[in-house]
Amino acid sequence: GNSVTQMEGPVTLSEEAFLTINCTYTATGYPSLFWYVQYPGEGLQLLLKATKADDKGSNKGFEATYRKETTSFHLEKGSVQVSDSAVYFCAHATNTGNQFYFGTGTSLTVIP
Amino acid sequence: NAGVTQTPKFQVLKTGQSMTLQCAQDMNHEYMSWYRQDPGMGLRLIHYSVGAGITDQGEVPNGYNVSRSTTEDFPLRLLSAAPSQTSVYFCASSYSLGGDVNSPLHFGNGTRLTVT
């Protein structure tokens, strides 16, 4: 079946710390992989994506690499800011793109 | 450009009542979908539509109906609300399928529903 597993939160970091949020997936074929971010009181927004093995998605200092051999798509940022505080969701789309599967979300709080 | 608009933002229902959650997008997106967000469960797909007149079931469709009479609107109907349907509901749309980077899912701000 299709599923996404991401690390449990909440995660609390000091400003300028290094961030890693782990994500692994189960899917048929070779899905596209995504990270979405949800700020308080808002809907989800696309943060970055990758469409094939070894692709690296990047945006706003965040990066994630599509690792087919480990079925993973871990999110990283070298130096987090208070404004990065949000809930982060890992997701994949089926080959047809009709259905997206989301992880449970990881809440990140960055303290000054 | 309003994007994806969901109404209402909050709703309280009694068990057995019916209601419709509204979703409208002004981006001429073909693909529209409904998700529910529950603690520890992430987002789960309820129903989706790939164009006007076409709908299909997602992961958790039971207790919900949808229709797509126009490209812009994709209402979600609860015919007989149950406490298990207490959740935050998100509508999302995209221009095309496949989650292309140029056509990501655009989400509304959600409807928080409580069923007592």
mmCIF file with all atom_site columns, C-alpha atoms in Angstrom:
data_model
loop_
_atom_site.group_PDB
_atom_site.id
_atom_site.type_symbol
_atom_site.label_atom_id
_atom_site.label_alt_id
_atom_site.label_comp_id
_atom_site.label_asym_id
_atom_site.label_entity_id
_atom_site.label_seq_id
_atom_site.pdbx_PDB_ins_code
_atom_site.Cartn_x
_atom_site.Cartn_y
_atom_site.Cartn_z
_atom_site.occupancy
_atom_site.B_iso_or_equiv
_atom_site.pdbx_formal_charge
_atom_site.auth_seq_id
_atom_site.auth_comp_id
_atom_site.auth_asym_id
_atom_site.auth_atom_id
_atom_site.pdbx_PDB_model_num
ATOM 1   C CA . GLY A 1 1   ? 0.000   0.000  0.000   1.00 0.00 ? 1   GLY A CA 1
ATOM 2   C CA . ASN A 1 2   ? 0.867   3.671  0.079   1.00 0.00 ? 2   ASN A CA 1
ATOM 3   C CA . SER A 1 3   ? 1.982   5.427  3.225   1.00 0.00 ? 3   SER A CA 1
ATOM 4   C CA . VAL A 1 4   ? 4.320   8.054  4.615   1.00 0.00 ? 4   VAL A CA 1
ATOM 5   C CA . THR A 1 5   ? 6.099   7.843  7.958   1.00 0.00 ? 5   THR A CA 1
ATOM 6   C CA . GLN A 1 6   ? 7.782   10.866 9.462   1.00 0.00 ? 6   GLN A CA 1
ATOM 7   C CA . MET A 1 7   ? 9.464   11.453 12.769  1.00 0.00 ? 7   MET A CA 1
ATOM 8   C CA . GLU A 1 8   ? 7.342   12.243 15.760  1.00 0.00 ? 8   GLU A CA 1
ATOM 9   C CA . GLY A 1 9   ? 7.406   15.705 17.173  1.00 0.00 ? 9   GLY A CA 1
ATOM 10  C CA . PRO A 1 10  ? 7.316   18.143 18.614  1.00 0.00 ? 10  PRO A CA 1
ATOM 11  C CA . VAL A 1 11  ? 10.806  19.374 17.848  1.00 0.00 ? 11  VAL A CA 1
ATOM 12  C CA . THR A 1 12  ? 12.216  22.389 19.679  1.00 0.00 ? 12  THR A CA 1
ATOM 13  C CA . LEU A 1 13  ? 15.450  23.993 18.486  1.00 0.00 ? 13  LEU A CA 1
ATOM 14  C CA . SER A 1 14  ? 17.399  27.121 19.236  1.00 0.00 ? 14  SER A CA 1
ATOM 15  C CA . GLU A 1 15  ? 17.815  29.683 16.492  1.00 0.00 ? 15  GLU A CA 1
ATOM 16  C CA . GLU A 1 16  ? 20.661  28.814 14.067  1.00 0.00 ? 16  GLU A CA 1
ATOM 17  C CA . ALA A 1 17  ? 20.578  25.121 15.000  1.00 0.00 ? 17  ALA A CA 1
ATOM 18  C CA . PHE A 1 18  ? 20.642  22.368 12.362  1.00 0.00 ? 18  PHE A CA 1
ATOM 19  C CA . LEU A 1 19  ? 17.319  20.744 11.515  1.00 0.00 ? 19  LEU A CA 1
ATOM 20  C CA . THR A 1 20  ? 16.593  17.227 10.286  1.00 0.00 ? 20  THR A CA 1
ATOM 21  C CA . ILE A 1 21  ? 13.093  15.791 9.981   1.00 0.00 ? 21  ILE A CA 1
ATOM 22  C CA . ASN A 1 22  ? 13.080  12.177 8.832   1.00 0.00 ? 22  ASN A CA 1
ATOM 23  C CA . CYS A 1 23  ? 10.597  10.861 6.283   1.00 0.00 ? 23  CYS A CA 1
ATOM 24  C CA . THR A 1 24  ? 10.237  7.451  4.691   1.00 0.00 ? 24  THR A CA 1
ATOM 25  C CA . TYR A 1 25  ? 7.586   6.273  2.278   1.00 0.00 ? 25  TYR A CA 1
ATOM 26  C CA . THR A 1 26  ? 5.922   3.172  0.919   1.00 0.00 ? 26  THR A CA 1
ATOM 27  C CA . ALA A 1 27  ? 4.582   3.407  -2.601  1.00 0.00 ? 27  ALA A CA 1
ATOM 28  C CA . THR A 1 28  ? 4.006   1.503  -5.790  1.00 0.00 ? 28  THR A CA 1
ATOM 29  C CA . GLY A 1 29  ? 6.402   2.532  -8.518  1.00 0.00 ? 29  GLY A CA 1
ATOM 30  C CA . TYR A 1 30  ? 8.276   5.821  -8.349  1.00 0.00 ? 30  TYR A CA 1
ATOM 31  C CA . PRO A 1 31  ? 6.175   8.541  -6.801  1.00 0.00 ? 31  PRO A CA 1
ATOM 32  C CA . SER A 1 32  ? 6.899   12.246 -6.616  1.00 0.00 ? 32  SER A CA 1
ATOM 33  C CA . LEU A 1 33  ? 7.866   13.351 -3.097  1.00 0.00 ? 33  LEU A CA 1
ATOM 34  C CA . PHE A 1 34  ? 6.997   16.583 -1.326  1.00 0.00 ? 34  PHE A CA 1
ATOM 35  C CA . TRP A 1 35  ? 7.420   18.600 1.817   1.00 0.00 ? 35  TRP A CA 1
ATOM 36  C CA . TYR A 1 36  ? 4.553   20.895 2.760   1.00 0.00 ? 36  TYR A CA 1
ATOM 37  C CA . VAL A 1 37  ? 4.550   23.449 5.591   1.00 0.00 ? 37  VAL A CA 1
ATOM 38  C CA . GLN A 1 38  ? 1.584   24.625 7.658   1.00 0.00 ? 38  GLN A CA 1
ATOM 39  C CA . TYR A 1 39  ? 1.750   27.875 9.599   1.00 0.00 ? 39  TYR A CA 1
ATOM 40  C CA . PRO A 1 40  ? -0.721  28.418 12.458  1.00 0.00 ? 40  PRO A CA 1
ATOM 41  C CA . GLY A 1 41  ? -4.285  28.952 11.280  1.00 0.00 ? 41  GLY A CA 1
ATOM 42  C CA . GLU A 1 42  ? -3.429  28.382 7.639   1.00 0.00 ? 42  GLU A CA 1
ATOM 43  C CA . GLY A 1 43  ? -3.610  25.640 5.053   1.00 0.00 ? 43  GLY A CA 1
ATOM 44  C CA . LEU A 1 44  ? -0.591  23.729 3.829   1.00 0.00 ? 44  LEU A CA 1
ATOM 45  C CA . GLN A 1 45  ? 1.868   25.277 1.391   1.00 0.00 ? 45  GLN A CA 1
ATOM 46  C CA . LEU A 1 46  ? 4.318   23.463 -0.854  1.00 0.00 ? 46  LEU A CA 1
ATOM 47  C CA . LEU A 1 47  ? 7.864   23.839 0.473   1.00 0.00 ? 47  LEU A CA 1
ATOM 48  C CA . LEU A 1 48  ? 9.807   21.659 -1.966  1.00 0.00 ? 48  LEU A CA 1
ATOM 49  C CA . LYS A 1 49  ? 9.543   18.569 -4.098  1.00 0.00 ? 49  LYS A CA 1
ATOM 50  C CA . ALA A 1 50  ? 11.528  15.947 -6.024  1.00 0.00 ? 50  ALA A CA 1
ATOM 51  C CA . THR A 1 51  ? 10.309  13.813 -8.887  1.00 0.00 ? 51  THR A CA 1
ATOM 52  C CA . LYS A 1 52  ? 12.956  11.116 -9.358  1.00 0.00 ? 52  LYS A CA 1
ATOM 53  C CA . ALA A 1 53  ? 15.752  9.285  -7.578  1.00 0.00 ? 53  ALA A CA 1
ATOM 54  C CA . ASP A 1 54  ? 18.679  11.448 -6.439  1.00 0.00 ? 54  ASP A CA 1
ATOM 55  C CA . ASP A 1 55  ? 16.799  14.666 -7.185  1.00 0.00 ? 55  ASP A CA 1
ATOM 56  C CA . LYS A 1 56  ? 17.325  17.342 -4.546  1.00 0.00 ? 56  LYS A CA 1
ATOM 57  C CA . GLY A 1 57  ? 14.476  19.722 -3.831  1.00 0.00 ? 57  GLY A CA 1
ATOM 58  C CA . SER A 1 58  ? 15.332  23.032 -2.190  1.00 0.00 ? 58  SER A CA 1
ATOM 59  C CA . ASN A 1 59  ? 13.575  26.206 -1.109  1.00 0.00 ? 59  ASN A CA 1
ATOM 60  C CA . LYS A 1 60  ? 14.092  28.896 1.567   1.00 0.00 ? 60  LYS A CA 1
ATOM 61  C CA . GLY A 1 61  ? 17.234  27.147 2.815   1.00 0.00 ? 61  GLY A CA 1
ATOM 62  C CA . PHE A 1 62  ? 15.480  23.785 3.210   1.00 0.00 ? 62  PHE A CA 1
ATOM 63  C CA . GLU A 1 63  ? 16.675  20.751 1.265   1.00 0.00 ? 63  GLU A CA 1
ATOM 64  C CA . ALA A 1 64  ? 15.592  17.142 0.775   1.00 0.00 ? 64  ALA A CA 1
ATOM 65  C CA . THR A 1 65  ? 17.049  14.405 -1.453  1.00 0.00 ? 65  THR A CA 1
ATOM 66  C CA . TYR A 1 66  ? 14.982  11.612 -3.026  1.00 0.00 ? 66  TYR A CA 1
ATOM 67  C CA . ARG A 1 67  ? 16.709  8.387  -1.897  1.00 0.00 ? 67  ARG A CA 1
ATOM 68  C CA . LYS A 1 68  ? 15.174  5.458  -3.747  1.00 0.00 ? 68  LYS A CA 1
ATOM 69  C CA . GLU A 1 69  ? 17.397  2.848  -2.115  1.00 0.00 ? 69  GLU A CA 1
ATOM 70  C CA . THR A 1 70  ? 16.255  3.824  1.382   1.00 0.00 ? 70  THR A CA 1
ATOM 71  C CA . THR A 1 71  ? 12.803  5.128  0.306   1.00 0.00 ? 71  THR A CA 1
ATOM 72  C CA . SER A 1 72  ? 13.517  8.318  2.204   1.00 0.00 ? 72  SER A CA 1
ATOM 73  C CA . PHE A 1 73  ? 13.133  12.072 1.744   1.00 0.00 ? 73  PHE A CA 1
ATOM 74  C CA . HIS A 1 74  ? 14.575  13.697 4.864   1.00 0.00 ? 74  HIS A CA 1
ATOM 75  C CA . LEU A 1 75  ? 14.160  17.455 5.314   1.00 0.00 ? 75  LEU A CA 1
ATOM 76  C CA . GLU A 1 76  ? 17.200  19.478 6.388   1.00 0.00 ? 76  GLU A CA 1
ATOM 77  C CA . LYS A 1 77  ? 18.087  23.087 7.071   1.00 0.00 ? 77  LYS A CA 1
ATOM 78  C CA . GLY A 1 78  ? 21.471  24.271 8.181   1.00 0.00 ? 78  GLY A CA 1
ATOM 79  C CA . SER A 1 79  ? 20.382  27.201 10.349  1.00 0.00 ? 79  SER A CA 1
ATOM 80  C CA . VAL A 1 80  ? 16.773  27.544 11.454  1.00 0.00 ? 80  VAL A CA 1
ATOM 81  C CA . GLN A 1 81  ? 15.065  30.819 12.267  1.00 0.00 ? 81  GLN A CA 1
ATOM 82  C CA . VAL A 1 82  ? 12.167  31.653 14.567  1.00 0.00 ? 82  VAL A CA 1
ATOM 83  C CA . SER A 1 83  ? 10.046  32.209 11.455  1.00 0.00 ? 83  SER A CA 1
ATOM 84  C CA . ASP A 1 84  ? 10.513  28.525 10.525  1.00 0.00 ? 84  ASP A CA 1
ATOM 85  C CA . SER A 1 85  ? 8.271   27.510 13.423  1.00 0.00 ? 85  SER A CA 1
ATOM 86  C CA . ALA A 1 86  ? 5.452   25.532 11.799  1.00 0.00 ? 86  ALA A CA 1
ATOM 87  C CA . VAL A 1 87  ? 4.212   22.000 11.156  1.00 0.00 ? 87  VAL A CA 1
ATOM 88  C CA . TYR A 1 88  ? 5.998   20.136 8.359   1.00 0.00 ? 88  TYR A CA 1
ATOM 89  C CA . PHE A 1 89  ? 4.361   17.365 6.339   1.00 0.00 ? 89  PHE A CA 1
ATOM 90  C CA . CYS A 1 90  ? 6.060   14.837 4.116   1.00 0.00 ? 90  CYS A CA 1
ATOM 91  C CA . ALA A 1 91  ? 3.906   13.531 1.252   1.00 0.00 ? 91  ALA A CA 1
ATOM 92  C CA . HIS A 1 92  ? 3.966   11.519 -1.931  1.00 0.00 ? 92  HIS A CA 1
ATOM 93  C CA . ALA A 1 93  ? 1.707   11.393 -4.965  1.00 0.00 ? 93  ALA A CA 1
ATOM 94  C CA . THR A 1 94  ? 0.678   8.220  -6.733  1.00 0.00 ? 94  THR A CA 1
ATOM 95  C CA . ASN A 1 95  ? 1.973   7.663  -10.246 1.00 0.00 ? 95  ASN A CA 1
ATOM 96  C CA . THR A 1 96  ? -1.259  8.987  -11.703 1.00 0.00 ? 96  THR A CA 1
ATOM 97  C CA . GLY A 1 97  ? -1.166  12.014 -9.404  1.00 0.00 ? 97  GLY A CA 1
ATOM 98  C CA . ASN A 1 98  ? -4.740  11.425 -8.346  1.00 0.00 ? 98  ASN A CA 1
ATOM 99  C CA . GLN A 1 99  ? -3.977  10.819 -4.702  1.00 0.00 ? 99  GLN A CA 1
ATOM 100 C CA . PHE A 1 100 ? -1.523  12.347 -2.274  1.00 0.00 ? 100 PHE A CA 1
ATOM 101 C CA . TYR A 1 101 ? -0.486  10.578 0.906   1.00 0.00 ? 101 TYR A CA 1
ATOM 102 C CA . PHE A 1 102 ? 0.647   12.689 3.846   1.00 0.00 ? 102 PHE A CA 1
ATOM 103 C CA . GLY A 1 103 ? 2.612   11.892 6.964   1.00 0.00 ? 103 GLY A CA 1
ATOM 104 C CA . THR A 1 104 ? 1.328   12.828 10.394  1.00 0.00 ? 104 THR A CA 1
ATOM 105 C CA . GLY A 1 105 ? 3.236   16.108 10.484  1.00 0.00 ? 105 GLY A CA 1
ATOM 106 C CA . THR A 1 106 ? 6.128   17.270 12.664  1.00 0.00 ? 106 THR A CA 1
ATOM 107 C CA . SER A 1 107 ? 5.723   20.390 14.740  1.00 0.00 ? 107 SER A CA 1
ATOM 108 C CA . LEU A 1 108 ? 8.829   22.579 14.882  1.00 0.00 ? 108 LEU A CA 1
ATOM 109 C CA . THR A 1 109 ? 9.329   25.397 17.378  1.00 0.00 ? 109 THR A CA 1
ATOM 110 C CA . VAL A 1 110 ? 12.427  27.571 17.087  1.00 0.00 ? 110 VAL A CA 1
ATOM 111 C CA . ILE A 1 111 ? 13.298  29.634 20.137  1.00 0.00 ? 111 ILE A CA 1
ATOM 112 C CA . PRO A 1 112 ? 15.472  32.775 20.048  1.00 0.00 ? 112 PRO A CA 1
ATOM 113 C CA . ASN B 2 1   ? -6.650  36.394 -6.459  1.00 0.00 ? 1   ASN B CA 1
ATOM 114 C CA . ALA B 2 2   ? -8.484  34.597 -3.650  1.00 0.00 ? 2   ALA B CA 1
ATOM 115 C CA . GLY B 2 3   ? -7.051  31.104 -4.269  1.00 0.00 ? 3   GLY B CA 1
ATOM 116 C CA . VAL B 2 4   ? -8.985  28.384 -2.437  1.00 0.00 ? 4   VAL B CA 1
ATOM 117 C CA . THR B 2 5   ? -11.808 29.661 -0.235  1.00 0.00 ? 5   THR B CA 1
ATOM 118 C CA . GLN B 2 6   ? -13.469 27.473 2.368   1.00 0.00 ? 6   GLN B CA 1
ATOM 119 C CA . THR B 2 7   ? -16.574 28.316 4.352   1.00 0.00 ? 7   THR B CA 1
ATOM 120 C CA . PRO B 2 8   ? -17.444 28.235 7.166   1.00 0.00 ? 8   PRO B CA 1
ATOM 121 C CA . LYS B 2 9   ? -14.260 28.477 9.265   1.00 0.00 ? 9   LYS B CA 1
ATOM 122 C CA . PHE B 2 10  ? -15.910 26.922 12.305  1.00 0.00 ? 10  PHE B CA 1
ATOM 123 C CA . GLN B 2 11  ? -19.025 24.792 12.736  1.00 0.00 ? 11  GLN B CA 1
ATOM 124 C CA . VAL B 2 12  ? -20.652 22.906 15.588  1.00 0.00 ? 12  VAL B CA 1
ATOM 125 C CA . LEU B 2 13  ? -23.220 20.226 14.758  1.00 0.00 ? 13  LEU B CA 1
ATOM 126 C CA . LYS B 2 14  ? -25.310 17.843 16.778  1.00 0.00 ? 14  LYS B CA 1
ATOM 127 C CA . THR B 2 15  ? -25.200 14.151 15.947  1.00 0.00 ? 15  THR B CA 1
ATOM 128 C CA . GLY B 2 16  ? -27.509 13.401 13.033  1.00 0.00 ? 16  GLY B CA 1
ATOM 129 C CA . GLN B 2 17  ? -27.531 16.899 11.582  1.00 0.00 ? 17  GLN B CA 1
ATOM 130 C CA . SER B 2 18  ? -26.494 17.519 8.007   1.00 0.00 ? 18  SER B CA 1
ATOM 131 C CA . MET B 2 19  ? -24.401 20.271 6.515   1.00 0.00 ? 19  MET B CA 1
ATOM 132 C CA . THR B 2 20  ? -22.324 21.231 3.512   1.00 0.00 ? 20  THR B CA 1
ATOM 133 C CA . LEU B 2 21  ? -18.760 22.495 3.650   1.00 0.00 ? 21  LEU B CA 1
ATOM 134 C CA . GLN B 2 22  ? -18.134 24.859 0.785   1.00 0.00 ? 22  GLN B CA 1
ATOM 135 C CA . CYS B 2 23  ? -14.970 25.051 -1.309  1.00 0.00 ? 23  CYS B CA 1
ATOM 136 C CA . ALA B 2 24  ? -14.358 27.382 -4.221  1.00 0.00 ? 24  ALA B CA 1
ATOM 137 C CA . GLN B 2 25  ? -11.250 28.144 -6.245  1.00 0.00 ? 25  GLN B CA 1
ATOM 138 C CA . ASP B 2 26  ? -10.695 30.881 -8.779  1.00 0.00 ? 26  ASP B CA 1
ATOM 139 C CA . MET B 2 27  ? -7.556  29.481 -10.428 1.00 0.00 ? 27  MET B CA 1
ATOM 140 C CA . ASN B 2 28  ? -9.302  27.376 -13.079 1.00 0.00 ? 28  ASN B CA 1
ATOM 141 C CA . HIS B 2 29  ? -7.908  24.210 -11.483 1.00 0.00 ? 29  HIS B CA 1
ATOM 142 C CA . GLU B 2 30  ? -9.172  20.897 -12.807 1.00 0.00 ? 30  GLU B CA 1
ATOM 143 C CA . TYR B 2 31  ? -8.195  18.850 -9.765  1.00 0.00 ? 31  TYR B CA 1
ATOM 144 C CA . MET B 2 32  ? -9.921  19.403 -6.420  1.00 0.00 ? 32  MET B CA 1
ATOM 145 C CA . SER B 2 33  ? -9.890  17.332 -3.255  1.00 0.00 ? 33  SER B CA 1
ATOM 146 C CA . TRP B 2 34  ? -11.020 17.151 0.352   1.00 0.00 ? 34  TRP B CA 1
ATOM 147 C CA . TYR B 2 35  ? -8.869  16.069 3.293   1.00 0.00 ? 35  TYR B CA 1
ATOM 148 C CA . ARG B 2 36  ? -9.473  15.691 6.978   1.00 0.00 ? 36  ARG B CA 1
ATOM 149 C CA . GLN B 2 37  ? -6.732  16.410 9.494   1.00 0.00 ? 37  GLN B CA 1
ATOM 150 C CA . ASP B 2 38  ? -6.769  14.577 12.799  1.00 0.00 ? 38  ASP B CA 1
ATOM 151 C CA . PRO B 2 39  ? -4.133  14.559 15.568  1.00 0.00 ? 39  PRO B CA 1
ATOM 152 C CA . GLY B 2 40  ? -1.600  11.799 15.009  1.00 0.00 ? 40  GLY B CA 1
ATOM 153 C CA . MET B 2 41  ? -3.203  10.832 11.687  1.00 0.00 ? 41  MET B CA 1
ATOM 154 C CA . GLY B 2 42  ? -1.929  13.483 9.309   1.00 0.00 ? 42  GLY B CA 1
ATOM 155 C CA . LEU B 2 43  ? -4.109  14.380 6.352   1.00 0.00 ? 43  LEU B CA 1
ATOM 156 C CA . ARG B 2 44  ? -6.356  11.730 4.875   1.00 0.00 ? 44  ARG B CA 1
ATOM 157 C CA . LEU B 2 45  ? -8.021  12.036 1.486   1.00 0.00 ? 45  LEU B CA 1
ATOM 158 C CA . ILE B 2 46  ? -11.822 11.880 1.559   1.00 0.00 ? 46  ILE B CA 1
ATOM 159 C CA . HIS B 2 47  ? -12.879 12.495 -2.047  1.00 0.00 ? 47  HIS B CA 1
ATOM 160 C CA . TYR B 2 48  ? -11.352 14.055 -5.109  1.00 0.00 ? 48  TYR B CA 1
ATOM 161 C CA . SER B 2 49  ? -12.348 15.277 -8.558  1.00 0.00 ? 49  SER B CA 1
ATOM 162 C CA . VAL B 2 50  ? -10.334 15.501 -11.758 1.00 0.00 ? 50  VAL B CA 1
ATOM 163 C CA . GLY B 2 51  ? -12.843 17.780 -13.487 1.00 0.00 ? 51  GLY B CA 1
ATOM 164 C CA . ALA B 2 52  ? -16.443 18.924 -13.585 1.00 0.00 ? 52  ALA B CA 1
ATOM 165 C CA . GLY B 2 53  ? -18.808 15.977 -13.428 1.00 0.00 ? 53  GLY B CA 1
ATOM 166 C CA . ILE B 2 54  ? -16.109 13.538 -12.244 1.00 0.00 ? 54  ILE B CA 1
ATOM 167 C CA . THR B 2 55  ? -15.572 12.491 -8.644  1.00 0.00 ? 55  THR B CA 1
ATOM 168 C CA . ASP B 2 56  ? -13.894 9.559  -6.932  1.00 0.00 ? 56  ASP B CA 1
ATOM 169 C CA . GLN B 2 57  ? -13.325 8.203  -3.455  1.00 0.00 ? 57  GLN B CA 1
ATOM 170 C CA . GLY B 2 58  ? -10.175 8.626  -1.460  1.00 0.00 ? 58  GLY B CA 1
ATOM 171 C CA . GLU B 2 59  ? -8.950  6.849  1.631   1.00 0.00 ? 59  GLU B CA 1
ATOM 172 C CA . VAL B 2 60  ? -11.834 7.695  4.020   1.00 0.00 ? 60  VAL B CA 1
ATOM 173 C CA . PRO B 2 61  ? -15.009 8.422  1.994   1.00 0.00 ? 61  PRO B CA 1
ATOM 174 C CA . ASN B 2 62  ? -17.647 6.900  4.273   1.00 0.00 ? 62  ASN B CA 1
ATOM 175 C CA . GLY B 2 63  ? -20.159 9.409  5.626   1.00 0.00 ? 63  GLY B CA 1
ATOM 176 C CA . TYR B 2 64  ? -19.320 12.052 3.024   1.00 0.00 ? 64  TYR B CA 1
ATOM 177 C CA . ASN B 2 65  ? -20.730 12.942 -0.391  1.00 0.00 ? 65  ASN B CA 1
ATOM 178 C CA . VAL B 2 66  ? -19.353 15.249 -3.041  1.00 0.00 ? 66  VAL B CA 1
ATOM 179 C CA . SER B 2 67  ? -20.374 16.621 -6.412  1.00 0.00 ? 67  SER B CA 1
ATOM 180 C CA . ARG B 2 68  ? -18.607 18.767 -8.993  1.00 0.00 ? 68  ARG B CA 1
ATOM 181 C CA . SER B 2 69  ? -21.076 20.622 -11.152 1.00 0.00 ? 69  SER B CA 1
ATOM 182 C CA . THR B 2 70  ? -18.655 23.436 -12.009 1.00 0.00 ? 70  THR B CA 1
ATOM 183 C CA . THR B 2 71  ? -14.875 23.745 -12.264 1.00 0.00 ? 71  THR B CA 1
ATOM 184 C CA . GLU B 2 72  ? -14.841 26.295 -9.444  1.00 0.00 ? 72  GLU B CA 1
ATOM 185 C CA . ASP B 2 73  ? -16.854 24.554 -6.707  1.00 0.00 ? 73  ASP B CA 1
ATOM 186 C CA . PHE B 2 74  ? -16.435 21.282 -4.850  1.00 0.00 ? 74  PHE B CA 1
ATOM 187 C CA . PRO B 2 75  ? -18.784 21.047 -1.841  1.00 0.00 ? 75  PRO B CA 1
ATOM 188 C CA . LEU B 2 76  ? -18.484 18.317 0.782   1.00 0.00 ? 76  LEU B CA 1
ATOM 189 C CA . ARG B 2 77  ? -21.735 17.049 2.312   1.00 0.00 ? 77  ARG B CA 1
ATOM 190 C CA . LEU B 2 78  ? -22.224 15.350 5.637   1.00 0.00 ? 78  LEU B CA 1
ATOM 191 C CA . LEU B 2 79  ? -25.668 13.749 5.499   1.00 0.00 ? 79  LEU B CA 1
ATOM 192 C CA . SER B 2 80  ? -25.852 12.603 9.132   1.00 0.00 ? 80  SER B CA 1
ATOM 193 C CA . ALA B 2 81  ? -23.014 13.934 11.259  1.00 0.00 ? 81  ALA B CA 1
ATOM 194 C CA . ALA B 2 82  ? -21.299 11.675 13.781  1.00 0.00 ? 82  ALA B CA 1
ATOM 195 C CA . PRO B 2 83  ? -18.809 12.539 16.568  1.00 0.00 ? 83  PRO B CA 1
ATOM 196 C CA . SER B 2 84  ? -16.149 10.612 14.616  1.00 0.00 ? 84  SER B CA 1
ATOM 197 C CA . GLN B 2 85  ? -16.375 13.317 11.972  1.00 0.00 ? 85  GLN B CA 1
ATOM 198 C CA . THR B 2 86  ? -15.048 15.952 14.372  1.00 0.00 ? 86  THR B CA 1
ATOM 199 C CA . SER B 2 87  ? -11.958 17.158 12.543  1.00 0.00 ? 87  SER B CA 1
ATOM 200 C CA . VAL B 2 88  ? -10.373 19.957 10.559  1.00 0.00 ? 88  VAL B CA 1
ATOM 201 C CA . TYR B 2 89  ? -11.296 19.756 6.886   1.00 0.00 ? 89  TYR B CA 1
ATOM 202 C CA . PHE B 2 90  ? -9.111  21.083 4.099   1.00 0.00 ? 90  PHE B CA 1
ATOM 203 C CA . CYS B 2 91  ? -9.965  21.597 0.471   1.00 0.00 ? 91  CYS B CA 1
ATOM 204 C CA . ALA B 2 92  ? -7.081  21.569 -2.004  1.00 0.00 ? 92  ALA B CA 1
ATOM 205 C CA . SER B 2 93  ? -6.802  22.096 -5.739  1.00 0.00 ? 93  SER B CA 1
ATOM 206 C CA . SER B 2 94  ? -4.195  21.946 -8.458  1.00 0.00 ? 94  SER B CA 1
ATOM 207 C CA . TYR B 2 95  ? -4.002  22.814 -12.120 1.00 0.00 ? 95  TYR B CA 1
ATOM 208 C CA . SER B 2 96  ? -3.072  19.329 -13.229 1.00 0.00 ? 96  SER B CA 1
ATOM 209 C CA . LEU B 2 97  ? -2.338  15.895 -11.905 1.00 0.00 ? 97  LEU B CA 1
ATOM 210 C CA . GLY B 2 98  ? 0.985   14.483 -10.831 1.00 0.00 ? 98  GLY B CA 1
ATOM 211 C CA . GLY B 2 99  ? 1.887   17.142 -8.304  1.00 0.00 ? 99  GLY B CA 1
ATOM 212 C CA . ASP B 2 100 ? 4.160   18.967 -10.742 1.00 0.00 ? 100 ASP B CA 1
ATOM 213 C CA . VAL B 2 101 ? 6.260   21.674 -9.164  1.00 0.00 ? 101 VAL B CA 1
ATOM 214 C CA . ASN B 2 102 ? 4.482   24.160 -11.379 1.00 0.00 ? 102 ASN B CA 1
ATOM 215 C CA . SER B 2 103 ? 1.153   22.782 -10.235 1.00 0.00 ? 103 SER B CA 1
ATOM 216 C CA . PRO B 2 104 ? 1.345   22.052 -6.517  1.00 0.00 ? 104 PRO B CA 1
ATOM 217 C CA . LEU B 2 105 ? -1.670  21.500 -4.304  1.00 0.00 ? 105 LEU B CA 1
ATOM 218 C CA . HIS B 2 106 ? -3.165  24.803 -3.127  1.00 0.00 ? 106 HIS B CA 1
ATOM 219 C CA . PHE B 2 107 ? -4.940  24.506 0.202   1.00 0.00 ? 107 PHE B CA 1
ATOM 220 C CA . GLY B 2 108 ? -7.730  26.502 1.760   1.00 0.00 ? 108 GLY B CA 1
ATOM 221 C CA . ASN B 2 109 ? -7.430  27.634 5.375   1.00 0.00 ? 109 ASN B CA 1
ATOM 222 C CA . GLY B 2 110 ? -9.632  24.849 6.669   1.00 0.00 ? 110 GLY B CA 1
ATOM 223 C CA . THR B 2 111 ? -12.980 24.322 8.395   1.00 0.00 ? 111 THR B CA 1
ATOM 224 C CA . ARG B 2 112 ? -12.942 23.215 12.026  1.00 0.00 ? 112 ARG B CA 1
ATOM 225 C CA . LEU B 2 113 ? -15.962 20.972 12.615  1.00 0.00 ? 113 LEU B CA 1
ATOM 226 C CA . THR B 2 114 ? -17.151 19.721 15.986  1.00 0.00 ? 114 THR B CA 1
ATOM 227 C CA . VAL B 2 115 ? -19.923 17.147 16.237  1.00 0.00 ? 115 VAL B CA 1
ATOM 228 C CA . THR B 2 116 ? -21.464 16.723 19.692  1.00 0.00 ? 116 THR B CA 1
#
